[in-house]
């Protein structure tokens, strides 16, 4: 895990009690404090619009599959005020940790993960929010349960009809989980979230990334070419309807991915 910008003792003094580091990202550190997860923005270059976007995005979505924002506050560290977001704390780790430990779900658990992710994405999209950075590290597993995924970190999220602070062409997201249109620097729409869900579920079902080899380096053009070539096969025995749906979700043309709601109907599950 990347080191935090401030030692735990300083953060504990600022928050008023013991803390545990949950993660350190490009712009901020997230700490467990009591029964909450507090994300402190540490980078002076963090755009105010992005913070506002994360707050607005999370405030507009109500779903057990999307992390709940409890509020905002200001934390004073070394004499400087830092904005912070306060979330529900979700025990159980995340999908990235499971992948690193080669702890794979059963086929039934993989389908349950797919259902949960599609439900969270459906609820976000219904609220007019596009995540744009769905990946294993941004998917918590509530109580360690594959069937109860929770989407985290809407820092790159934006309203489906909202003007973006990104200047195109410029890729937005995490490269290994970007849709081809993102790799080409085009705007990430709802279909990009569906692609990332498809890639993630294929990865945990197949025990490997569906398009890229571990340890290899690729240019964005290489990555686009590998996506166009098609994913590695799913394990033998993957139910046909699940394989067909995952093929749709990871299709190159955006329109072929459908919607989260149509995907849930294909699963035979709409709740």
Short mmCIF file of C-alpha atoms in Angstrom, two decimals:
data_model
loop_
_atom_site.label_atom_id
_atom_site.label_comp_id
_atom_site.label_asym_id
_atom_site.label_seq_id
_atom_site.Cartn_x
_atom_site.Cartn_y
_atom_site.Cartn_z
CA UNK A 1 0.00 0.00 0.00
CA UNK A 2 1.20 3.51 -0.82
CA UNK A 3 2.30 5.52 2.23
CA UNK A 4 -0.01 8.19 3.59
CA UNK A 5 0.91 11.88 3.38
CA UNK A 6 0.45 12.40 7.11
CA UNK A 7 1.26 9.98 9.95
CA UNK A 8 -1.60 8.29 11.73
CA UNK A 9 -0.83 10.17 14.94
CA UNK A 10 -1.44 13.56 13.28
CA UNK A 11 -4.63 12.40 11.58
CA UNK A 12 -5.89 10.88 14.83
CA UNK A 13 -5.28 14.15 16.65
CA UNK A 14 -7.10 16.09 13.93
CA UNK A 15 -10.12 13.76 13.88
CA UNK A 16 -10.27 13.17 17.61
CA UNK A 17 -9.57 9.46 17.96
CA UNK A 18 -7.65 6.40 16.70
CA UNK A 19 -7.45 5.89 12.93
CA UNK A 20 -6.35 3.14 10.55
CA UNK A 21 -5.14 3.79 7.02
CA UNK A 22 -7.47 2.22 4.45
CA UNK A 23 -5.78 3.49 1.32
CA UNK A 24 -3.67 6.24 -0.24
CA UNK A 25 -4.53 7.54 -3.70
CA UNK A 26 -3.23 10.12 -6.11
CA UNK A 27 -5.05 13.01 -4.43
CA UNK A 28 -5.94 11.87 -0.94
CA UNK A 29 -5.78 9.33 1.85
CA UNK A 30 -8.68 7.39 3.32
CA UNK A 31 -8.74 6.53 7.00
CA UNK A 32 -11.02 4.42 9.12
CA UNK A 33 -12.29 6.51 12.03
CA UNK A 34 -14.80 4.81 14.30
CA UNK A 35 -17.44 3.36 11.95
CA UNK A 36 -16.69 5.70 9.06
CA UNK A 37 -14.17 6.00 6.25
CA UNK A 38 -12.80 9.55 6.00
CA UNK A 39 -11.23 10.56 2.68
CA UNK A 40 -8.94 13.54 3.25
CA UNK A 41 -7.95 15.47 0.14
CA UNK A 42 -4.20 16.03 0.49
CA UNK A 43 -3.17 17.31 -2.93
CA UNK A 44 -3.23 21.09 -3.29
CA UNK A 45 -3.85 20.60 -7.01
CA UNK A 46 -7.13 18.74 -6.48
CA UNK A 47 -9.71 20.60 -8.60
CA UNK A 48 -12.57 22.01 -6.51
CA UNK A 49 -14.92 21.01 -9.33
CA UNK A 50 -13.91 17.38 -8.87
CA UNK A 51 -14.65 17.45 -5.15
CA UNK A 52 -17.99 19.06 -5.81
CA UNK A 53 -18.68 16.46 -8.47
CA UNK A 54 -17.98 13.58 -6.08
CA UNK A 55 -20.26 15.08 -3.43
CA UNK A 56 -23.05 15.77 -5.92
CA UNK A 57 -22.72 12.35 -7.52
CA UNK A 58 -22.85 10.43 -4.27
CA UNK A 59 -25.63 12.58 -2.83
CA UNK A 60 -27.89 11.82 -5.76
CA UNK A 61 -27.59 8.02 -5.61
CA UNK A 62 -29.36 5.80 -3.09
CA UNK A 63 -28.33 2.17 -3.46
CA UNK A 64 -26.95 -0.60 -1.25
CA UNK A 65 -24.46 -1.19 -4.06
CA UNK A 66 -23.03 2.36 -4.03
CA UNK A 67 -21.12 3.71 -1.03
CA UNK A 68 -23.14 6.07 1.15
CA UNK A 69 -21.80 9.56 1.68
CA UNK A 70 -22.50 10.62 5.27
CA UNK A 71 -21.24 14.18 5.03
CA UNK A 72 -18.30 16.49 4.51
CA UNK A 73 -15.96 18.25 6.90
CA UNK A 74 -12.73 20.21 7.07
CA UNK A 75 -9.67 18.63 8.70
CA UNK A 76 -6.76 20.81 9.87
CA UNK A 77 -3.36 19.20 9.34
CA UNK A 78 -0.14 21.12 9.99
CA UNK A 79 -2.05 24.35 10.09
CA UNK A 80 -3.73 23.87 6.72
CA UNK A 81 -7.40 23.10 6.24
CA UNK A 82 -8.12 20.07 4.09
CA UNK A 83 -11.54 19.06 2.74
CA UNK A 84 -12.71 15.59 3.68
CA UNK A 85 -15.57 13.29 2.69
CA UNK A 86 -17.08 11.01 5.32
CA UNK A 87 -18.43 7.67 4.11
CA UNK A 88 -19.92 4.57 5.64
CA UNK A 89 -17.16 2.11 6.49
CA UNK A 90 -17.50 -1.14 4.56
CA UNK A 91 -15.77 -4.11 6.17
CA UNK A 92 -14.71 -7.03 3.98
CA UNK A 93 -11.97 -5.74 1.68
CA UNK A 94 -12.18 -5.11 -2.04
CA UNK A 95 -12.03 -7.08 -5.27
CA UNK A 96 -8.46 -5.95 -6.03
CA UNK A 97 -7.28 -7.56 -2.80
CA UNK A 98 -9.00 -10.81 -3.76
CA UNK A 99 -7.34 -10.76 -7.19
CA UNK A 100 -3.90 -10.12 -5.66
CA UNK A 101 -4.39 -13.08 -3.32
CA UNK A 102 -5.76 -15.28 -6.14
CA UNK A 103 -8.94 -15.77 -4.14
CA UNK A 104 -11.45 -16.33 -6.90
CA UNK A 105 -15.22 -16.60 -6.58
CA UNK A 106 -17.16 -19.71 -7.47
CA UNK A 107 -19.15 -19.46 -10.72
CA UNK A 108 -22.28 -18.80 -8.66
CA UNK A 109 -20.53 -16.06 -6.68
CA UNK A 110 -19.27 -14.52 -9.93
CA UNK A 111 -22.82 -14.29 -11.25
CA UNK A 112 -23.94 -12.74 -7.94
CA UNK A 113 -21.11 -10.20 -8.25
CA UNK A 114 -22.26 -9.35 -11.77
CA UNK A 115 -25.82 -8.89 -10.54
CA UNK A 116 -24.74 -6.59 -7.72
CA UNK A 117 -22.50 -4.46 -9.93
CA UNK A 118 -25.15 -4.09 -12.60
CA UNK A 119 -27.68 -3.08 -9.94
CA UNK A 120 -25.32 -0.42 -8.57
CA UNK A 121 -24.61 0.89 -12.07
CA UNK A 122 -28.33 0.90 -12.88
CA UNK A 123 -29.02 2.95 -9.76
CA UNK A 124 -26.21 5.40 -10.58
CA UNK A 125 -27.30 5.80 -14.17
CA UNK A 126 -30.93 6.27 -13.11
CA UNK A 127 -29.71 9.17 -10.98
CA UNK A 128 -27.91 10.62 -13.99
CA UNK A 129 -24.40 9.71 -12.77
CA UNK A 130 -21.64 8.04 -14.81
CA UNK A 131 -18.82 6.59 -12.68
CA UNK A 132 -16.01 6.46 -15.32
CA UNK A 133 -13.53 4.56 -13.11
CA UNK A 134 -15.05 1.21 -12.13
CA UNK A 135 -12.24 -1.24 -11.34
CA UNK A 136 -11.51 -3.93 -8.72
CA UNK A 137 -9.93 -1.44 -6.28
CA UNK A 138 -13.13 0.63 -6.40
CA UNK A 139 -15.39 -2.31 -5.57
CA UNK A 140 -15.71 -3.18 -1.88
CA UNK A 141 -17.24 -6.48 -0.79
CA UNK A 142 -19.58 -5.87 2.11
CA UNK A 143 -18.69 -8.39 4.85
CA UNK A 144 -16.48 -10.13 2.28
CA UNK A 145 -19.54 -11.28 0.33
CA UNK A 146 -19.12 -11.50 -3.46
CA UNK A 147 -22.87 -10.97 -3.84
CA UNK A 148 -22.76 -7.60 -2.04
CA UNK A 149 -20.36 -5.40 -4.02
CA UNK A 150 -20.29 -1.69 -3.28
CA UNK A 151 -19.01 0.86 -5.80
CA UNK A 152 -16.55 3.33 -4.30
CA UNK A 153 -14.75 6.53 -5.30
CA UNK A 154 -16.92 8.63 -7.57
CA UNK A 155 -14.18 11.25 -7.92
CA UNK A 156 -14.28 10.94 -11.70
CA UNK A 157 -18.06 10.64 -11.85
CA UNK A 158 -20.14 13.19 -13.64
CA UNK A 159 -23.74 13.74 -14.55
CA UNK A 160 -24.74 12.09 -17.79
CA UNK A 161 -25.66 15.50 -19.21
CA UNK A 162 -23.11 17.53 -17.22
CA UNK A 163 -20.31 19.53 -18.76
CA UNK A 164 -16.99 17.87 -17.94
CA UNK A 165 -13.82 19.50 -16.60
CA UNK A 166 -11.84 17.10 -18.78
CA UNK A 167 -10.48 18.56 -22.00
CA UNK A 168 -10.90 16.00 -24.77
CA UNK A 169 -9.16 14.18 -26.29
CA UNK A 170 -7.79 12.86 -23.00
CA UNK A 171 -8.26 9.43 -21.41
CA UNK A 172 -10.13 9.40 -18.11
CA UNK A 173 -10.10 6.39 -15.80
CA UNK A 174 -7.76 3.47 -15.11
CA UNK A 175 -6.24 2.10 -18.31
CA UNK A 176 -6.68 -1.64 -17.66
CA UNK A 177 -10.43 -1.18 -17.24
CA UNK A 178 -11.07 1.55 -19.81
CA UNK A 179 -13.44 1.01 -22.67
CA UNK A 180 -11.93 1.49 -26.13
CA UNK A 181 -13.59 4.87 -26.51
CA UNK A 182 -11.86 6.03 -23.31
CA UNK A 183 -8.49 4.77 -24.57
CA UNK A 184 -9.05 6.88 -27.67
CA UNK A 185 -9.71 9.95 -25.52
CA UNK A 186 -13.41 10.13 -26.29
CA UNK A 187 -16.07 10.95 -23.72
CA UNK A 188 -16.91 8.16 -21.27
CA UNK A 189 -20.65 7.55 -21.30
CA UNK A 190 -22.81 4.97 -19.55
CA UNK A 191 -21.52 2.24 -21.86
CA UNK A 192 -18.00 2.72 -20.45
CA UNK A 193 -19.23 1.75 -16.97
CA UNK A 194 -20.78 -1.40 -18.42
CA UNK A 195 -17.53 -2.30 -20.18
CA UNK A 196 -15.59 -1.98 -16.91
CA UNK A 197 -18.11 -4.21 -15.13
CA UNK A 198 -17.74 -6.81 -17.88
CA UNK A 199 -13.93 -6.72 -17.70
CA UNK A 200 -13.92 -7.03 -13.91
CA UNK A 201 -16.32 -9.98 -13.80
CA UNK A 202 -14.50 -11.76 -16.64
CA UNK A 203 -11.25 -11.28 -14.72
CA UNK A 204 -12.50 -12.88 -11.49
CA UNK A 205 -14.30 -15.70 -13.31
CA UNK A 206 -11.35 -16.48 -15.55
CA UNK A 207 -8.55 -15.87 -13.05
CA UNK A 208 -6.81 -13.45 -15.41
CA UNK A 209 -7.41 -10.16 -17.16
CA UNK A 210 -9.53 -10.83 -20.26
CA UNK A 211 -7.39 -8.71 -22.58
CA UNK A 212 -3.92 -8.07 -21.12
CA UNK A 213 -1.06 -10.25 -19.91
CA UNK A 214 0.30 -9.71 -16.41
CA UNK A 215 3.54 -7.74 -16.33
CA UNK A 216 3.28 -6.62 -19.96
CA UNK A 217 3.39 -2.97 -21.02
CA UNK A 218 1.03 -1.65 -23.66
CA UNK A 219 0.42 1.61 -25.44
CA UNK A 220 -3.19 2.76 -25.66
CA UNK A 221 -3.12 1.71 -29.32
CA UNK A 222 -1.94 -1.78 -28.29
CA UNK A 223 -4.72 -1.99 -25.73
CA UNK A 224 -7.35 -0.97 -28.25
CA UNK A 225 -6.05 -3.61 -30.68
CA UNK A 226 -6.23 -6.34 -28.05
CA UNK A 227 -9.79 -5.37 -27.13
CA UNK A 228 -10.73 -5.44 -30.80
CA UNK A 229 -9.20 -8.92 -31.13
CA UNK A 230 -11.52 -10.15 -28.39
CA UNK A 231 -11.21 -11.40 -24.81
CA UNK A 232 -9.62 -14.61 -23.61
CA UNK A 233 -12.19 -17.42 -23.37
CA UNK A 234 -14.21 -17.83 -20.21
CA UNK A 235 -13.76 -21.07 -18.26
CA UNK A 236 -15.47 -24.15 -19.62
CA UNK A 237 -18.82 -24.57 -17.96
CA UNK A 238 -19.66 -20.87 -17.78
CA UNK A 239 -23.42 -20.78 -18.41
CA UNK A 240 -24.23 -19.70 -21.95
CA UNK A 241 -26.44 -16.74 -20.97
CA UNK A 242 -23.70 -15.40 -18.66
CA UNK A 243 -21.02 -15.78 -21.34
CA UNK A 244 -23.26 -14.08 -23.90
CA UNK A 245 -23.94 -11.18 -21.54
CA UNK A 246 -20.24 -10.73 -20.72
CA UNK A 247 -19.48 -10.75 -24.45
CA UNK A 248 -22.04 -7.98 -24.91
CA UNK A 249 -20.66 -5.92 -22.03
CA UNK A 250 -17.10 -6.07 -23.43
CA UNK A 251 -18.07 -5.40 -27.05
CA UNK A 252 -16.22 -2.65 -28.88
CA UNK A 253 -19.31 -0.81 -30.24
CA UNK A 254 -20.94 1.08 -27.39
CA UNK A 255 -24.49 0.40 -28.54
CA UNK A 256 -23.97 -3.38 -28.32
CA UNK A 257 -23.42 -3.18 -24.54
CA UNK A 258 -27.04 -2.21 -23.92
CA UNK A 259 -27.89 -0.76 -20.52
CA UNK A 260 -27.59 -1.92 -16.93
CA UNK A 261 -31.35 -2.51 -16.84
CA UNK A 262 -31.37 -4.57 -20.05
CA UNK A 263 -28.39 -6.56 -18.75
CA UNK A 264 -30.25 -7.37 -15.54
CA UNK A 265 -33.20 -8.55 -17.62
CA UNK A 266 -30.85 -10.84 -19.53
CA UNK A 267 -29.74 -12.26 -16.20
CA UNK A 268 -33.38 -12.80 -15.34
CA UNK A 269 -32.94 -10.51 -12.33
CA UNK A 270 -34.27 -6.98 -12.04
CA UNK A 271 -34.21 -6.24 -8.30
#
